[in-house]
Tab-separated table of C-alpha atoms in Angstrom:
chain	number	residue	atom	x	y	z
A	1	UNK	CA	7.713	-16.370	-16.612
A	2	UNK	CA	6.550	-13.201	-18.341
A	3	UNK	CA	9.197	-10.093	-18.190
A	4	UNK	CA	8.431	-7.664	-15.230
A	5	UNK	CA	9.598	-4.815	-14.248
A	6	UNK	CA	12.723	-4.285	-12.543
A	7	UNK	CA	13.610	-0.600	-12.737
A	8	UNK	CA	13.503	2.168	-15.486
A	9	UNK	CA	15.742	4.622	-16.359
A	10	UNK	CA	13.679	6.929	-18.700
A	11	UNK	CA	15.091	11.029	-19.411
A	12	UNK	CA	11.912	13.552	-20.263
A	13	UNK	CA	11.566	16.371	-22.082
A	14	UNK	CA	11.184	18.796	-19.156
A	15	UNK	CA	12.116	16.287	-16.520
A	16	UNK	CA	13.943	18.067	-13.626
A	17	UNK	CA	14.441	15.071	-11.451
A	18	UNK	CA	13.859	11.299	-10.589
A	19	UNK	CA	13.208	9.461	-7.715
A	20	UNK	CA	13.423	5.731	-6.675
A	21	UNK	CA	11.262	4.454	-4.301
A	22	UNK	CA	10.962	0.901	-2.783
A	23	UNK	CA	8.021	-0.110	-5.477
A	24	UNK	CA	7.498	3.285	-7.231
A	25	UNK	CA	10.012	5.025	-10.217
A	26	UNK	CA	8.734	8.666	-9.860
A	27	UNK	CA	9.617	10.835	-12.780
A	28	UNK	CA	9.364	14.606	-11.854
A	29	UNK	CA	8.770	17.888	-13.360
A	30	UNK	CA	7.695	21.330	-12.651
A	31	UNK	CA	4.350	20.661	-11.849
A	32	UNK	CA	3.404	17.055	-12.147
A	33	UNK	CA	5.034	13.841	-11.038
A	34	UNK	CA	4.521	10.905	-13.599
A	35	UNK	CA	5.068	7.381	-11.336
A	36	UNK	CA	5.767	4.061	-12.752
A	37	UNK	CA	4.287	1.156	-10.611
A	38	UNK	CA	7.646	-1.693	-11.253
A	39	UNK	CA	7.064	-5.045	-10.070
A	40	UNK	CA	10.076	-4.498	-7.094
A	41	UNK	CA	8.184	-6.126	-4.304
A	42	UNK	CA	9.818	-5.221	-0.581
A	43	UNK	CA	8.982	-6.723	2.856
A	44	UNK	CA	10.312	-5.700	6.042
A	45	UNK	CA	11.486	-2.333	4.411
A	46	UNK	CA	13.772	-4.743	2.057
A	47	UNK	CA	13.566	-4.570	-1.559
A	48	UNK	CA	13.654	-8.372	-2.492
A	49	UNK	CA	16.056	-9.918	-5.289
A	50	UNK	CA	13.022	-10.483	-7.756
A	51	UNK	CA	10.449	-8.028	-9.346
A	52	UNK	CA	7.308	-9.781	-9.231
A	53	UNK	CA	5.317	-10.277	-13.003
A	54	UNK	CA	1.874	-7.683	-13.015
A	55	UNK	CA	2.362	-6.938	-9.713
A	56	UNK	CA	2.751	-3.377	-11.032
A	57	UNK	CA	0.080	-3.127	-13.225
A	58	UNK	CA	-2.523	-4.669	-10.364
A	59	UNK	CA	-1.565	-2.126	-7.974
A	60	UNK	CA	-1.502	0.769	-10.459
A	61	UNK	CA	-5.090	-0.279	-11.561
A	62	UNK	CA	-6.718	-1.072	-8.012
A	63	UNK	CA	-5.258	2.552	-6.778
A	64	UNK	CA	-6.821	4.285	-9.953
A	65	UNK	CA	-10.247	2.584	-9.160
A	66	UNK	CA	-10.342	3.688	-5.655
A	67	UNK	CA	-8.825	6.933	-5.820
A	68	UNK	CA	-11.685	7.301	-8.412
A	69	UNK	CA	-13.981	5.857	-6.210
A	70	UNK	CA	-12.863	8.096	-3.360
A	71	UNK	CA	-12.821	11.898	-4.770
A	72	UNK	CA	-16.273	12.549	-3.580
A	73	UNK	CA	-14.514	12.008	-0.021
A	74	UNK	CA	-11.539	13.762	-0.775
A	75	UNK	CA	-9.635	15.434	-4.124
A	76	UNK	CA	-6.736	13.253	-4.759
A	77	UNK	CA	-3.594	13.951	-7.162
A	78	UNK	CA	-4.149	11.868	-9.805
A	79	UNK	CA	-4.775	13.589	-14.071
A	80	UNK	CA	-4.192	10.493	-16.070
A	81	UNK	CA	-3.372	7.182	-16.194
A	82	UNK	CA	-2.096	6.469	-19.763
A	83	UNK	CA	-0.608	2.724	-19.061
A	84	UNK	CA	-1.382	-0.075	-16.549
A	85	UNK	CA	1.457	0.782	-14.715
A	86	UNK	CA	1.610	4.795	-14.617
A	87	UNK	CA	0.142	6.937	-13.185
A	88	UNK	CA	0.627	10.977	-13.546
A	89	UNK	CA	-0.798	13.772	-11.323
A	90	UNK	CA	-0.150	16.934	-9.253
A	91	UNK	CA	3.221	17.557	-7.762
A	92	UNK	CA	2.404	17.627	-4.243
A	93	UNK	CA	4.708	18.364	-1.080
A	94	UNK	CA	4.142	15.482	0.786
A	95	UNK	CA	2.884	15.292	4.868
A	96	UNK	CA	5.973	13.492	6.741
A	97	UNK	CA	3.621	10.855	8.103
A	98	UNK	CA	1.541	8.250	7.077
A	99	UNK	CA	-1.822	8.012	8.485
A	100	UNK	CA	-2.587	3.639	8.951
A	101	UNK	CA	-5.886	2.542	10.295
A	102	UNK	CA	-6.204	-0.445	11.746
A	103	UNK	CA	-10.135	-1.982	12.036
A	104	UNK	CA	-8.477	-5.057	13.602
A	105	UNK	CA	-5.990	-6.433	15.806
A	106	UNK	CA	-3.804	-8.115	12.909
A	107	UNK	CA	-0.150	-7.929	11.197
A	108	UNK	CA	1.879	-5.066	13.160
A	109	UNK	CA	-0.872	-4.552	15.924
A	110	UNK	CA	-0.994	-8.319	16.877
A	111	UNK	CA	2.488	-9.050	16.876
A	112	UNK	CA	3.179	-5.783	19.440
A	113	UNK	CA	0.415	-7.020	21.384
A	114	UNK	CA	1.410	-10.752	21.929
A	115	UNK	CA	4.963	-8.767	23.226
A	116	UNK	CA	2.631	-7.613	26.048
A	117	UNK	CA	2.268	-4.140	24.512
A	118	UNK	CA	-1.086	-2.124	24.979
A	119	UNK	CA	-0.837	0.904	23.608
A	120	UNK	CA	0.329	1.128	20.312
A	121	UNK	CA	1.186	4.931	18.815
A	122	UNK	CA	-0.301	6.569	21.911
A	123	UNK	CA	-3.719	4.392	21.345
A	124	UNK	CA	-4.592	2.472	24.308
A	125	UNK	CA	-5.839	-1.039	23.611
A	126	UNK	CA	-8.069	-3.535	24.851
A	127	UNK	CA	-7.240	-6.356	27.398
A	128	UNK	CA	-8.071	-10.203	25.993
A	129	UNK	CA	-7.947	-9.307	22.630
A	130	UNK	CA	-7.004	-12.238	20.125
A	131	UNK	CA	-5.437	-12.093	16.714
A	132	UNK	CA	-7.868	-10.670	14.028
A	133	UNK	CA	-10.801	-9.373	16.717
A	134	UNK	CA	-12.099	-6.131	15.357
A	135	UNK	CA	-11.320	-3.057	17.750
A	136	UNK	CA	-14.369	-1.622	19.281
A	137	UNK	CA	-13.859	1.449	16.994
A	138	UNK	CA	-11.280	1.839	13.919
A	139	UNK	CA	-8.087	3.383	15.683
A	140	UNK	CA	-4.793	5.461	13.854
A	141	UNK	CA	-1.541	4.796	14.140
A	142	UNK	CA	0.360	7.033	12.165
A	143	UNK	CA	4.002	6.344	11.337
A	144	UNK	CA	6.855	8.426	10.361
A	145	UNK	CA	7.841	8.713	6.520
A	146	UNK	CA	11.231	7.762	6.408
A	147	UNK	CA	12.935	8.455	2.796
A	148	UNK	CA	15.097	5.344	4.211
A	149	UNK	CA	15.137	2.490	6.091
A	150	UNK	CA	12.415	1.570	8.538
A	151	UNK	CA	8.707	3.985	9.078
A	152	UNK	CA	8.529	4.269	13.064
A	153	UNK	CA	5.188	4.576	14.858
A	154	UNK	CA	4.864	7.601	16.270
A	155	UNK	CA	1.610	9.120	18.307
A	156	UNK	CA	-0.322	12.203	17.092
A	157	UNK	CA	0.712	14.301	20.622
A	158	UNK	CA	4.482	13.352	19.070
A	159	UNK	CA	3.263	14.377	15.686
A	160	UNK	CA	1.498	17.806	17.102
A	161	UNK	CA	4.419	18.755	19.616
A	162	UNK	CA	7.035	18.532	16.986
A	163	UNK	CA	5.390	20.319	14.277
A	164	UNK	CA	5.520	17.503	12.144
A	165	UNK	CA	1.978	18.144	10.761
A	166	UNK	CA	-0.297	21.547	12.103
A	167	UNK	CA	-2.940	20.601	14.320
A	168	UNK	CA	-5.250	21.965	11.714
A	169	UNK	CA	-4.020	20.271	8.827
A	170	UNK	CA	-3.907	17.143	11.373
A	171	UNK	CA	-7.274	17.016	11.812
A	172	UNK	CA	-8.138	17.181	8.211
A	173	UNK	CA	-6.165	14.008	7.928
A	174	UNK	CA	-7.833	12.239	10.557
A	175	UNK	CA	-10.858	13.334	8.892
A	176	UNK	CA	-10.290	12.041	5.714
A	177	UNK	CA	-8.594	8.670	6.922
A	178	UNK	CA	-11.327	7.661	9.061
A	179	UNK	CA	-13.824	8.359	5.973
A	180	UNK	CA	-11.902	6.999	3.634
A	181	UNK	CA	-11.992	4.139	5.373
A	182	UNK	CA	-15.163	3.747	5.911
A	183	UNK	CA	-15.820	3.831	1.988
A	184	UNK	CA	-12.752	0.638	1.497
A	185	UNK	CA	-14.717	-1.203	3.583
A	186	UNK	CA	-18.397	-0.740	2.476
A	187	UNK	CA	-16.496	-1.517	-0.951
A	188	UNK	CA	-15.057	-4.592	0.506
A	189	UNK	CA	-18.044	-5.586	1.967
A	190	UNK	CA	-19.462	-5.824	-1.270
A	191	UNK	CA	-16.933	-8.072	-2.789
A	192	UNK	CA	-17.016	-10.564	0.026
A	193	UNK	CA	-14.212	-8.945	1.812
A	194	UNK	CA	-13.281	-7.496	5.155
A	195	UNK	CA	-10.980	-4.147	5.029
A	196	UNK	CA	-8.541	-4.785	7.763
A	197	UNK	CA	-6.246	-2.298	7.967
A	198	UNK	CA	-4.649	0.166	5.664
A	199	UNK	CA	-2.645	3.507	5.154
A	200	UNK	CA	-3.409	6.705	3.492
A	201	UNK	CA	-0.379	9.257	2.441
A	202	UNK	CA	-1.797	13.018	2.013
A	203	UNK	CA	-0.029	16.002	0.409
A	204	UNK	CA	-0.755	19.850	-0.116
A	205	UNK	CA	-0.982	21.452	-3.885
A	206	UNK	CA	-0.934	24.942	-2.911
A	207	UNK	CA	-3.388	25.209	-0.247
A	208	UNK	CA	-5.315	21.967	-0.699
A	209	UNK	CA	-4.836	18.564	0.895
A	210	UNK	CA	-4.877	16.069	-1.711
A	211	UNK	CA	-4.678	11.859	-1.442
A	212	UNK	CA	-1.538	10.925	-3.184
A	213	UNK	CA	0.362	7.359	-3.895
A	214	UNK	CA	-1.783	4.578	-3.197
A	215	UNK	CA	-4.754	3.168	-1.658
A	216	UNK	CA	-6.322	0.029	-0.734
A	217	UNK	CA	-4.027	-2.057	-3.049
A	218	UNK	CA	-2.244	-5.317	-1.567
A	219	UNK	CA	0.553	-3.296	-0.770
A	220	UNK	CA	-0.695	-1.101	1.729
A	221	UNK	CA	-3.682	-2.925	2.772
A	222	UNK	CA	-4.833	-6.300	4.139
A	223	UNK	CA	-7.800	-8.001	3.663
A	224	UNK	CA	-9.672	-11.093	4.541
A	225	UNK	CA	-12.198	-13.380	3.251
A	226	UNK	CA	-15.436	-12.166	4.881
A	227	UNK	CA	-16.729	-16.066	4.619
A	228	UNK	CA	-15.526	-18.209	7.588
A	229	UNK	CA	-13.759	-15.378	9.387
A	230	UNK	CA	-16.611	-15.906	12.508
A	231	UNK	CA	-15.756	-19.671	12.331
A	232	UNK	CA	-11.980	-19.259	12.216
A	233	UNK	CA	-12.191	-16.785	14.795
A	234	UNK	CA	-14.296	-19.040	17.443
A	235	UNK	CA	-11.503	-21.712	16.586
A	236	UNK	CA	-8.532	-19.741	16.746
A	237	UNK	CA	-7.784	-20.487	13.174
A	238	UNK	CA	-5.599	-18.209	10.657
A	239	UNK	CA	-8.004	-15.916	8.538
A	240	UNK	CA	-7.779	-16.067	4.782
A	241	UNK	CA	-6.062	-13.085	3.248
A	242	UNK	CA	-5.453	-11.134	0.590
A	243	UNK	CA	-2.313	-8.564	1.399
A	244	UNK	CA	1.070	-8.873	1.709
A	245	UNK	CA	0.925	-10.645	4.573
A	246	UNK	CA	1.746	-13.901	3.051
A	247	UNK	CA	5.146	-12.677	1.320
A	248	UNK	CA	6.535	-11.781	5.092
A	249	UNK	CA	4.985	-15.114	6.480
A	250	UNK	CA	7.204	-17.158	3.700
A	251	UNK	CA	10.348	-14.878	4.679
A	252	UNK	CA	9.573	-15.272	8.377
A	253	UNK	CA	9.482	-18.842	7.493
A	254	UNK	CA	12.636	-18.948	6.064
A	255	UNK	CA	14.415	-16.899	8.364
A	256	UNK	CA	14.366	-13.472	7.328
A	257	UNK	CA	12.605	-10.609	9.032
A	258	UNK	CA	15.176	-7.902	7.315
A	259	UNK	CA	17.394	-7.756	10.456
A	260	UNK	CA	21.104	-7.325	10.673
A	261	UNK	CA	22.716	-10.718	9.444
A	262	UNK	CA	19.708	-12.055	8.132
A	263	UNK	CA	19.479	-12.725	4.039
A	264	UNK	CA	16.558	-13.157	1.775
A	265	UNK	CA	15.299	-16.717	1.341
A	266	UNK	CA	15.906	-17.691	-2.290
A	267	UNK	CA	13.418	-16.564	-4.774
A	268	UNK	CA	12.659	-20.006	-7.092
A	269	UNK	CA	10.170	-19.294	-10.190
A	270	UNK	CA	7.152	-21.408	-8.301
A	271	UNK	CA	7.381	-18.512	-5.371
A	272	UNK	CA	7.756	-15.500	-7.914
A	273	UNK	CA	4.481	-17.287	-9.835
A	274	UNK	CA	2.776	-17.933	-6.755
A	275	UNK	CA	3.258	-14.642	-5.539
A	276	UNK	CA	2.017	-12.871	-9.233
A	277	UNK	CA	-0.730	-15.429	-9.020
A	278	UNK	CA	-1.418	-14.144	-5.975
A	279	UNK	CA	-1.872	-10.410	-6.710
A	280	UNK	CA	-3.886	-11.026	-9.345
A	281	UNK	CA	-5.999	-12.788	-7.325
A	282	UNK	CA	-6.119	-9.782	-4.947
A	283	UNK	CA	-7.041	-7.466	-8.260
A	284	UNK	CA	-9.762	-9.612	-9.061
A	285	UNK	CA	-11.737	-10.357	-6.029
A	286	UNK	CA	-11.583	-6.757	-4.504
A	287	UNK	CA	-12.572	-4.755	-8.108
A	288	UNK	CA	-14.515	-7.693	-9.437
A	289	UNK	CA	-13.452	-7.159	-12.684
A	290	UNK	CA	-11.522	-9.932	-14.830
A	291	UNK	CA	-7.208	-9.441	-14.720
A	292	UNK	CA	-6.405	-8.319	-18.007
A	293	UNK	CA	-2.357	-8.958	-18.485
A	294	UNK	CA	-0.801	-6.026	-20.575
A	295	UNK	CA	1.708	-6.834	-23.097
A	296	UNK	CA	5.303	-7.266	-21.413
A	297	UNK	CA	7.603	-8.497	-24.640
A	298	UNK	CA	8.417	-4.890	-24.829
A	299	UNK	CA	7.154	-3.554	-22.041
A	300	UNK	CA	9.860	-1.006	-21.189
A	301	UNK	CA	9.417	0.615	-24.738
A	302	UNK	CA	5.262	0.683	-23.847
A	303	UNK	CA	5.909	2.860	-20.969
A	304	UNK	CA	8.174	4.805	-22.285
A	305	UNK	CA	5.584	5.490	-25.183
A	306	UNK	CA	2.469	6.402	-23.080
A	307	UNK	CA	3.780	8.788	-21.169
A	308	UNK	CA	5.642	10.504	-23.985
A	309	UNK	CA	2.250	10.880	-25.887
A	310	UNK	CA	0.864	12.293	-22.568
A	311	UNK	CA	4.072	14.883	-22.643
A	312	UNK	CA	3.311	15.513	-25.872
């Protein structure tokens, strides 16, 4: 197996603080944050034991080629990206929500559904849907940014009433989302591939609303294989993806759905390659471009060298 990324521990010139996300190693300064994209994979809101090899690096690169792709929609955060897996931009304060839109009754949706639930985040939703039937119209369910544990739903008259988000700024985002949207999947269309559902995380620089983290990358998307999802569909067969959906199917699998008592299946070499495998697979079919692995023998020492050039 190649090296990956576990975790850095990098000091700045002019750093004034770091934070550790589930995925993300966010370097921060005055103005700008620089973010390192490990290979920490989570599931369930669990970090698991194993970083996974390019998995950085794939979702670094898909987010810089659709936040590109995007900033005729909306102006996004990102000034550079001087390695596969860094990106540095604008030091935004971050909205306390996270704006998912779901195209389709899949992943979170379904499995609240087949508990008998029809609304989901104030939404009301269809009688006799099945698994993976697109919703008459995209719908948002935003969630709560929690700097810990679990992201709850929560409806936008929660959101609204307390003052979470402005209704003005509120609307912007639901602006934005549904467009932005609408752009992932005329891109996925393209590439053979049906946008599912994803989730966009907005920020303000000064007075200006601005996409931040990530988008459409494996992480915080799903997809599926726009061949043979009619025929799967009319046979009640499981759609081909590409997300992460397959990482929580193999912990459901084994037990673990990052409850109280539960412990994380163990992580042999064939699932961490099958996994990497995996997201590369993802990188490929939705930019269709050709994978290009970066070097990893010294791969902390190549980070740690781009963005110190871009410090300057």
């Amino acid at each position: 197996m190649s090296n990956a990324i576990k975790e850095t521990q990098f000091q700045f010139p002019g750093q004034i603080g770091f934070y550790k996300g589930k995925v993300r190693d966010v370097y921060i300064f005055e103005k700008e944050l620089v973010v390192v994209a490990s290979d920490r994979i989570s599931a369930f809101d669990v970090v698991l034991p194993k970083p996974i090899p390019y998995k950085g690096q794939v979702l670094n690169q898909i987010a810089a080629k659709f936040l590109s792709a995007t900033s005729d929609i909306v102006p996004n955060w990102v000034t550079s990206t001087p390695d596969p897996n860094v990106t540095i931009g604008k030091k935004c304060e971050p909205f306390k929500v996270e704006m998912v839109i779901r195209g389709y009754m899949a992943g979170h949706a379904a499995r609240e559904y087949k508990l008998g639930k029809r609304s989901l985040c104030g939404v009301e939703l269809p009688e006799n849907m099945r698994e993976n039937d697109p919703f008459p119209e995209p719908i948002i369910t935003p969630t709560t940014k929690a700097s810990e544990g679990h992201d709850e739903d929560i409806s936008k008259e929660a959101i609204l009433s307390q003052g979470i988000v402005s209704k003005e700024d509120y609307e912007v985002l639901e602006k934005y989302t549904r467009a932005l949207f609408n752009r992932g999947q005329e891109m996925a269309s393209e590439m053979g591939l049906i946008l599912v559902d994803t989730k966009y995380e907005f920020g303000k620089f000064g007075d200006e609303i601005l996409l931040i983290d990530e988008i459409h990358t494996p992480d915080s998307s799903r997809y599926f294989y726009a061949a043979g999802y009619e025929e799967n569909q009319e046979k009640g067969l499981p759609q081909k993806q590409l997300s992460k959906e397959f990482v929580r199917q193999w912990l459901i699998a084994n037990g673990f759905q990052g409850k109280e008592g539960q412990s994380v299946p163990e992580m042999t070499d064939e699932i961490v390659e099958s996994i990497s495998d995996r997201y590369i697979e993802l990188f490929e079919k939705i930019t269709g471009e050709k994978f290009q692995k970066a070097e990893t023998k010294q791969i902390s020492n190549r980070i740690e060298k781009a963005i110190l050039a871009h410090l300057g």
